[in-house]
PDB file of C-alpha atoms in Angstrom:
ATOM      1  CA  PRO F   1       0.000   0.000   0.000  1.00 60.00           C
ATOM      2  CA  ARG F   2       1.023   3.583  -0.697  1.00 61.00           C
ATOM      3  CA  PRO F   3       1.921   5.659   2.347  1.00 62.00           C
ATOM      4  CA  VAL F   4      -0.631   8.254   3.332  1.00 57.00           C
ATOM      5  CA  VAL F   5       0.815  11.724   2.953  1.00 58.00           C
ATOM      6  CA  PRO F   6      -0.877  14.528   4.863  1.00 56.00           C
ATOM      7  CA  ARG F   7      -2.028  17.395   2.661  1.00 58.00           C
ATOM      8  CA  VAL F   8      -3.354  20.839   3.098  1.00 61.00           C
ATOM      9  CA  ASP F   9      -5.563  21.868   0.202  1.00 66.00           C
ATOM     10  CA  ARG F  10      -7.725  24.915  -0.218  1.00 69.00           C
ATOM     11  CA  LEU F  11     -11.111  23.785  -1.449  1.00 70.00           C
ATOM     12  CA  ARG F  12     -13.332  25.869  -3.642  1.00 76.00           C
ATOM     13  CA  PRO F  13     -17.063  25.804  -2.882  1.00 76.00           C
ATOM     14  CA  GLU F  14     -17.909  24.608  -6.395  1.00 80.00           C
ATOM     15  CA  GLU F  15     -15.914  21.389  -5.839  1.00 76.00           C
ATOM     16  CA  GLY F  16     -18.703  20.070  -3.625  1.00 74.00           C
ATOM     17  CA  ARG F  17     -16.326  18.271  -1.269  1.00 70.00           C
ATOM     18  CA  LEU F  18     -16.579  18.396   2.475  1.00 63.00           C
ATOM     19  CA  TYR F  19     -13.800  17.581   4.915  1.00 62.00           C
ATOM     20  CA  TYR F  20     -14.131  16.991   8.616  1.00 59.00           C
ATOM     21  CA  ALA F  21     -11.219  17.689  10.901  1.00 64.00           C
ATOM     22  CA  LYS F  22     -10.387  17.604  14.580  1.00 70.00           C
ATOM     23  CA  ALA F  23      -8.037  19.849  16.490  1.00 78.00           C
ATOM     24  CA  PHE F  24      -4.393  18.944  15.899  1.00 86.00           C
ATOM     25  CA  ALA F  25      -3.324  19.130  19.571  1.00 90.00           C
ATOM     26  CA  HIS F  26      -4.284  15.530  20.399  1.00 89.00           C
ATOM     27  CA  PRO F  27      -2.599  13.959  17.347  1.00 87.00           C
ATOM     28  CA  LEU F  28       0.463  16.114  17.983  1.00 89.00           C
ATOM     29  CA  ALA F  29       0.718  14.898  21.582  1.00 91.00           C
ATOM     30  CA  ALA F  30       0.131  11.253  20.599  1.00 91.00           C
ATOM     31  CA  ALA F  31       2.348  11.273  17.490  1.00 91.00           C
ATOM     32  CA  PRO F  32       5.577  10.040  19.141  1.00 93.00           C
ATOM     33  CA  LEU F  33       3.820   6.998  20.621  1.00 93.00           C
ATOM     34  CA  VAL F  34       1.941   6.286  17.384  1.00 90.00           C
ATOM     35  CA  ALA F  35       5.224   6.532  15.461  1.00 90.00           C
ATOM     36  CA  ALA F  36       6.858   4.085  17.872  1.00 92.00           C
ATOM     37  CA  PHE F  37       4.002   1.609  18.387  1.00 91.00           C
ATOM     38  CA  GLY F  38       1.658   2.095  15.438  1.00 87.00           C
ATOM     39  CA  THR F  39      -2.040   2.378  16.174  1.00 84.00           C
ATOM     40  CA  ARG F  40      -1.466   0.869  19.626  1.00 89.00           C
ATOM     41  CA  GLY F  41       0.465   4.030  20.415  1.00 90.00           C
ATOM     42  CA  LEU F  42      -2.820   5.960  20.531  1.00 89.00           C
ATOM     43  CA  LEU F  43      -4.168   3.497  23.094  1.00 91.00           C
ATOM     44  CA  LEU F  44      -0.944   3.880  25.064  1.00 94.00           C
ATOM     45  CA  ALA F  45      -1.158   7.684  24.854  1.00 94.00           C
ATOM     46  CA  ASN F  46      -4.757   7.639  26.081  1.00 93.00           C
ATOM     47  CA  GLY F  47      -3.781   5.277  28.919  1.00 94.00           C
ATOM     48  CA  LEU F  48      -0.928   7.543  29.981  1.00 95.00           C
ATOM     49  CA  LEU F  49      -3.161  10.618  29.810  1.00 95.00           C
ATOM     50  CA  LEU F  50      -5.858   8.967  31.940  1.00 95.00           C
ATOM     51  CA  SER F  51      -3.205   7.772  34.410  1.00 96.00           C
ATOM     52  CA  GLY F  52      -1.839  11.300  34.605  1.00 96.00           C
ATOM     53  CA  ALA F  53      -5.301  12.733  35.237  1.00 96.00           C
ATOM     54  CA  LEU F  54      -5.884  10.138  37.957  1.00 96.00           C
ATOM     55  CA  TRP F  55      -2.542  10.965  39.586  1.00 97.00           C
ATOM     56  CA  LEU F  56      -3.240  14.722  39.431  1.00 96.00           C
ATOM     57  CA  ALA F  57      -6.687  14.288  40.995  1.00 96.00           C
ATOM     58  CA  PHE F  58      -5.139  12.222  43.803  1.00 97.00           C
ATOM     59  CA  PHE F  59      -2.329  14.780  44.230  1.00 94.00           C
ATOM     60  CA  VAL F  60      -4.742  17.719  44.557  1.00 95.00           C
ATOM     61  CA  LEU F  61      -6.888  15.887  47.085  1.00 96.00           C
ATOM     62  CA  ARG F  62      -3.817  14.935  49.140  1.00 96.00           C
ATOM     63  CA  ARG F  63      -2.608  18.558  49.129  1.00 94.00           C
ATOM     64  CA  ARG F  64      -6.028  19.559  50.468  1.00 93.00           C
ATOM     65  CA  GLY F  65      -5.471  17.295  53.472  1.00 94.00           C
ATOM     66  CA  VAL F  66      -7.548  14.295  52.415  1.00 95.00           C
ATOM     67  CA  ALA F  67      -6.153  11.009  53.754  1.00 96.00           C
ATOM     68  CA  PRO F  68      -4.543   8.707  51.151  1.00 95.00           C
ATOM     69  CA  TRP F  69      -7.254   6.042  50.826  1.00 96.00           C
ATOM     70  CA  PRO F  70     -10.197   8.450  50.648  1.00 96.00           C
ATOM     71  CA  ALA F  71      -8.245  10.591  48.146  1.00 96.00           C
ATOM     72  CA  LEU F  72      -7.530   7.557  45.969  1.00 96.00           C
ATOM     73  CA  SER F  73     -11.143   6.389  46.255  1.00 96.00           C
ATOM     74  CA  ALA F  74     -12.484   9.791  45.229  1.00 96.00           C
ATOM     75  CA  ALA F  75     -10.071  10.101  42.287  1.00 95.00           C
ATOM     76  CA  VAL F  76     -10.917   6.592  41.054  1.00 96.00           C
ATOM     77  CA  ALA F  77     -14.646   7.218  41.454  1.00 95.00           C
ATOM     78  CA  LEU F  78     -14.459  10.514  39.567  1.00 91.00           C
ATOM     79  CA  LEU F  79     -12.400   9.189  36.680  1.00 92.00           C
ATOM     80  CA  LEU F  80     -12.910   5.439  36.423  1.00 93.00           C
ATOM     81  CA  PHE F  81     -16.466   4.776  37.620  1.00 94.00           C
ATOM     82  CA  THR F  82     -17.882   6.847  34.776  1.00 91.00           C
ATOM     83  CA  VAL F  83     -17.956   6.498  30.997  1.00 90.00           C
ATOM     84  CA  THR F  84     -14.343   7.761  30.830  1.00 90.00           C
ATOM     85  CA  PRO F  85     -12.626   4.345  30.457  1.00 90.00           C
ATOM     86  CA  VAL F  86     -14.624   3.737  27.260  1.00 90.00           C
ATOM     87  CA  TYR F  87     -12.707   6.593  25.652  1.00 89.00           C
ATOM     88  CA  LEU F  88      -9.424   4.748  26.160  1.00 85.00           C
ATOM     89  CA  VAL F  89     -10.105   2.671  23.052  1.00 84.00           C
ATOM     90  CA  TRP F  90     -11.909   5.379  21.118  1.00 83.00           C
ATOM     91  CA  PRO F  91      -9.548   7.389  18.884  1.00 79.00           C
ATOM     92  CA  THR F  92     -10.973  10.772  19.854  1.00 83.00           C
ATOM     93  CA  PRO F  93      -9.486  13.615  21.918  1.00 88.00           C
ATOM     94  CA  GLU F  94     -11.791  13.185  24.927  1.00 92.00           C
ATOM     95  CA  ILE F  95      -9.140  11.651  27.209  1.00 93.00           C
ATOM     96  CA  PHE F  96      -6.702  14.366  26.124  1.00 94.00           C
ATOM     97  CA  GLY F  97      -9.292  17.026  26.996  1.00 94.00           C
ATOM     98  CA  LEU F  98      -9.936  15.384  30.373  1.00 95.00           C
ATOM     99  CA  ALA F  99      -6.209  15.345  31.091  1.00 96.00           C
ATOM    100  CA  LEU F 100      -5.849  19.020  30.086  1.00 96.00           C
ATOM    101  CA  VAL F 101      -8.773  20.125  32.261  1.00 95.00           C
ATOM    102  CA  THR F 102      -7.507  18.039  35.193  1.00 95.00           C
ATOM    103  CA  ALA F 103      -4.010  19.487  34.771  1.00 97.00           C
ATOM    104  CA  GLY F 104      -5.483  23.003  34.555  1.00 96.00           C
ATOM    105  CA  LEU F 105      -7.443  22.548  37.763  1.00 94.00           C
ATOM    106  CA  ALA F 106      -4.388  21.021  39.458  1.00 96.00           C
ATOM    107  CA  ALA F 107      -2.215  23.953  38.333  1.00 96.00           C
ATOM    108  CA  TRP F 108      -4.810  26.421  39.622  1.00 94.00           C
ATOM    109  CA  ALA F 109      -5.061  24.556  42.951  1.00 93.00           C
ATOM    110  CA  SER F 110      -1.248  24.637  43.215  1.00 93.00           C
ATOM    111  CA  GLY F 111      -1.144  28.429  42.825  1.00 93.00           C
ATOM    112  CA  ARG F 112      -0.009  28.503  39.181  1.00 96.00           C
ATOM    113  CA  PRO F 113      -2.859  30.396  37.520  1.00 96.00           C
ATOM    114  CA  LEU F 114      -1.050  31.312  34.285  1.00 96.00           C
ATOM    115  CA  LEU F 115      -0.069  27.695  33.632  1.00 97.00           C
ATOM    116  CA  ALA F 116      -3.694  26.794  34.337  1.00 97.00           C
ATOM    117  CA  ALA F 117      -4.822  29.448  31.843  1.00 97.00           C
ATOM    118  CA  VAL F 118      -2.551  27.982  29.150  1.00 97.00           C
ATOM    119  CA  LEU F 119      -3.838  24.452  29.809  1.00 97.00           C
ATOM    120  CA  PHE F 120      -7.449  25.637  29.722  1.00 97.00           C
ATOM    121  CA  GLY F 121      -6.669  27.519  26.509  1.00 96.00           C
ATOM    122  CA  VAL F 122      -5.467  24.300  24.863  1.00 96.00           C
ATOM    123  CA  ALA F 123      -8.522  22.464  26.221  1.00 96.00           C
ATOM    124  CA  GLY F 124     -10.745  25.233  24.835  1.00 94.00           C
ATOM    125  CA  TYR F 125      -9.068  24.901  21.461  1.00 94.00           C
ATOM    126  CA  LEU F 126      -9.750  21.171  21.577  1.00 92.00           C
ATOM    127  CA  LYS F 127     -13.443  21.703  22.368  1.00 91.00           C
ATOM    128  CA  PRO F 128     -14.749  25.221  23.081  1.00 91.00           C
ATOM    129  CA  PRO F 129     -17.107  24.115  25.912  1.00 92.00           C
ATOM    130  CA  ASN F 130     -14.020  23.019  27.874  1.00 92.00           C
ATOM    131  CA  VAL F 131     -13.388  26.721  28.576  1.00 91.00           C
ATOM    132  CA  LEU F 132     -16.295  26.590  31.039  1.00 93.00           C
ATOM    133  CA  MET F 133     -14.081  24.482  33.304  1.00 92.00           C
ATOM    134  CA  ALA F 134     -11.860  27.555  33.725  1.00 93.00           C
ATOM    135  CA  ALA F 135     -14.584  29.417  35.641  1.00 93.00           C
ATOM    136  CA  PRO F 136     -12.838  28.981  39.037  1.00 91.00           C
ATOM    137  CA  LEU F 137      -9.649  30.372  37.519  1.00 92.00           C
ATOM    138  CA  GLY F 138     -11.370  33.564  36.373  1.00 92.00           C
ATOM    139  CA  LEU F 139     -13.698  34.015  39.334  1.00 91.00           C
ATOM    140  CA  GLU F 140     -11.210  33.416  42.143  1.00 91.00           C
ATOM    141  CA  PRO F 141      -9.591  36.886  41.961  1.00 90.00           C
ATOM    142  CA  LEU F 142     -13.038  38.479  42.201  1.00 86.00           C
ATOM    143  CA  LEU F 143     -13.883  36.775  45.503  1.00 84.00           C
ATOM    144  CA  PRO F 144     -12.836  38.394  48.793  1.00 75.00           C
ATOM    145  CA  ARG F 145     -10.226  36.612  50.893  1.00 74.00           C
ATOM    146  CA  GLU F 146     -11.156  35.565  54.394  1.00 72.00           C
ATOM    147  CA  GLY F 147     -11.468  38.612  56.607  1.00 66.00           C
ATOM    148  CA  GLU F 148     -11.207  41.221  53.826  1.00 68.00           C
ATOM    149  CA  ARG F 149     -13.697  43.204  51.814  1.00 68.00           C
ATOM    150  CA  LEU F 150     -13.293  43.360  48.072  1.00 62.00           C
ATOM    151  CA  THR F 151     -13.822  47.041  47.322  1.00 68.00           C
ATOM    152  CA  GLY F 152     -11.897  49.864  45.697  1.00 70.00           C
ATOM    153  CA  PRO F 153      -8.253  48.981  44.955  1.00 70.00           C
ATOM    154  CA  GLY F 154      -8.780  45.320  45.898  1.00 72.00           C
ATOM    155  CA  LEU F 155     -11.626  45.002  43.421  1.00 78.00           C
ATOM    156  CA  ARG F 156      -9.591  46.662  40.651  1.00 82.00           C
ATOM    157  CA  ARG F 157      -6.630  44.412  41.382  1.00 86.00           C
ATOM    158  CA  GLY F 158      -8.892  41.323  41.358  1.00 86.00           C
ATOM    159  CA  LEU F 159     -10.522  42.389  38.118  1.00 90.00           C
ATOM    160  CA  GLY F 160      -7.109  42.998  36.543  1.00 91.00           C
ATOM    161  CA  GLU F 161      -5.891  39.551  37.578  1.00 93.00           C
ATOM    162  CA  SER F 162      -9.060  37.930  36.285  1.00 94.00           C
ATOM    163  CA  LEU F 163      -8.633  39.715  32.947  1.00 95.00           C
ATOM    164  CA  ARG F 164      -4.953  38.721  32.785  1.00 96.00           C
ATOM    165  CA  ARG F 165      -5.807  35.056  33.278  1.00 96.00           C
ATOM    166  CA  GLY F 166      -8.597  35.258  30.712  1.00 95.00           C
ATOM    167  CA  GLY F 167      -6.251  36.996  28.276  1.00 96.00           C
ATOM    168  CA  VAL F 168      -3.670  34.207  28.562  1.00 96.00           C
ATOM    169  CA  LEU F 169      -6.409  31.616  28.024  1.00 96.00           C
ATOM    170  CA  LEU F 170      -7.780  33.412  24.972  1.00 95.00           C
ATOM    171  CA  LEU F 171      -4.332  34.073  23.524  1.00 97.00           C
ATOM    172  CA  THR F 172      -3.437  30.390  23.856  1.00 96.00           C
ATOM    173  CA  ALA F 173      -6.646  29.191  22.173  1.00 94.00           C
ATOM    174  CA  ALA F 174      -6.462  31.857  19.465  1.00 93.00           C
ATOM    175  CA  SER F 175      -2.826  30.977  18.729  1.00 94.00           C
ATOM    176  CA  LEU F 176      -3.766  27.348  18.221  1.00 92.00           C
ATOM    177  CA  TYR F 177      -6.728  28.260  16.017  1.00 87.00           C
ATOM    178  CA  GLY F 178      -4.423  30.527  14.006  1.00 82.00           C
TER     179      GLY F 178
END
C-alpha cells in the first residue's frame, strides 16, 4: 500500500467536497507513541493521559489534606467509575481534553494560575465548551479573601488579575486556532 501523505488543500465551494477535521493538539501529543508503536500508540497515549489525570486528581486531594485512601477512592470514582474508560479505546481527543482540564485545575489549585490558563486555553481549542471548566480560575480573583472586603483597589486588582488570566487563556486558544 502507498503511504498516506498529509495534505493541506484549499477547497473551492464549487468542488462540492466536504472535509471533517479535529483539532491537531491531540494527534500532535500522541504522534511520538503512534510513530513508535503504530495504532497501539494511541491506546498507550490515552492510557498515559488517563493515568496522569488520575494521579493529578489524587495529588490535589492529598494537598487539600484528604487522607490517602479516601483521596484515591475519590479520584478513582471521579475518573474510572464513569464512561471515561470507554474513551481509552476510542480514537478521539476526549481523554486528552480530560487530562488538560484536570491538569489546569491542578495547576490552579497549586497556585499557578497562568499555567492553568494555558492548559485551559489548549482544552478550549480542543473543544470550546471546555473553557467553562476555567470558571474557578477567572472568578477566584473576584472573591474576597477571608477577613477582607473586596472594594476599591482590591476590586480593581482582582478584576485585573481575572482579565490577565482570561487573556492568557484566549491568547493560547487563538494561537492554536491561528
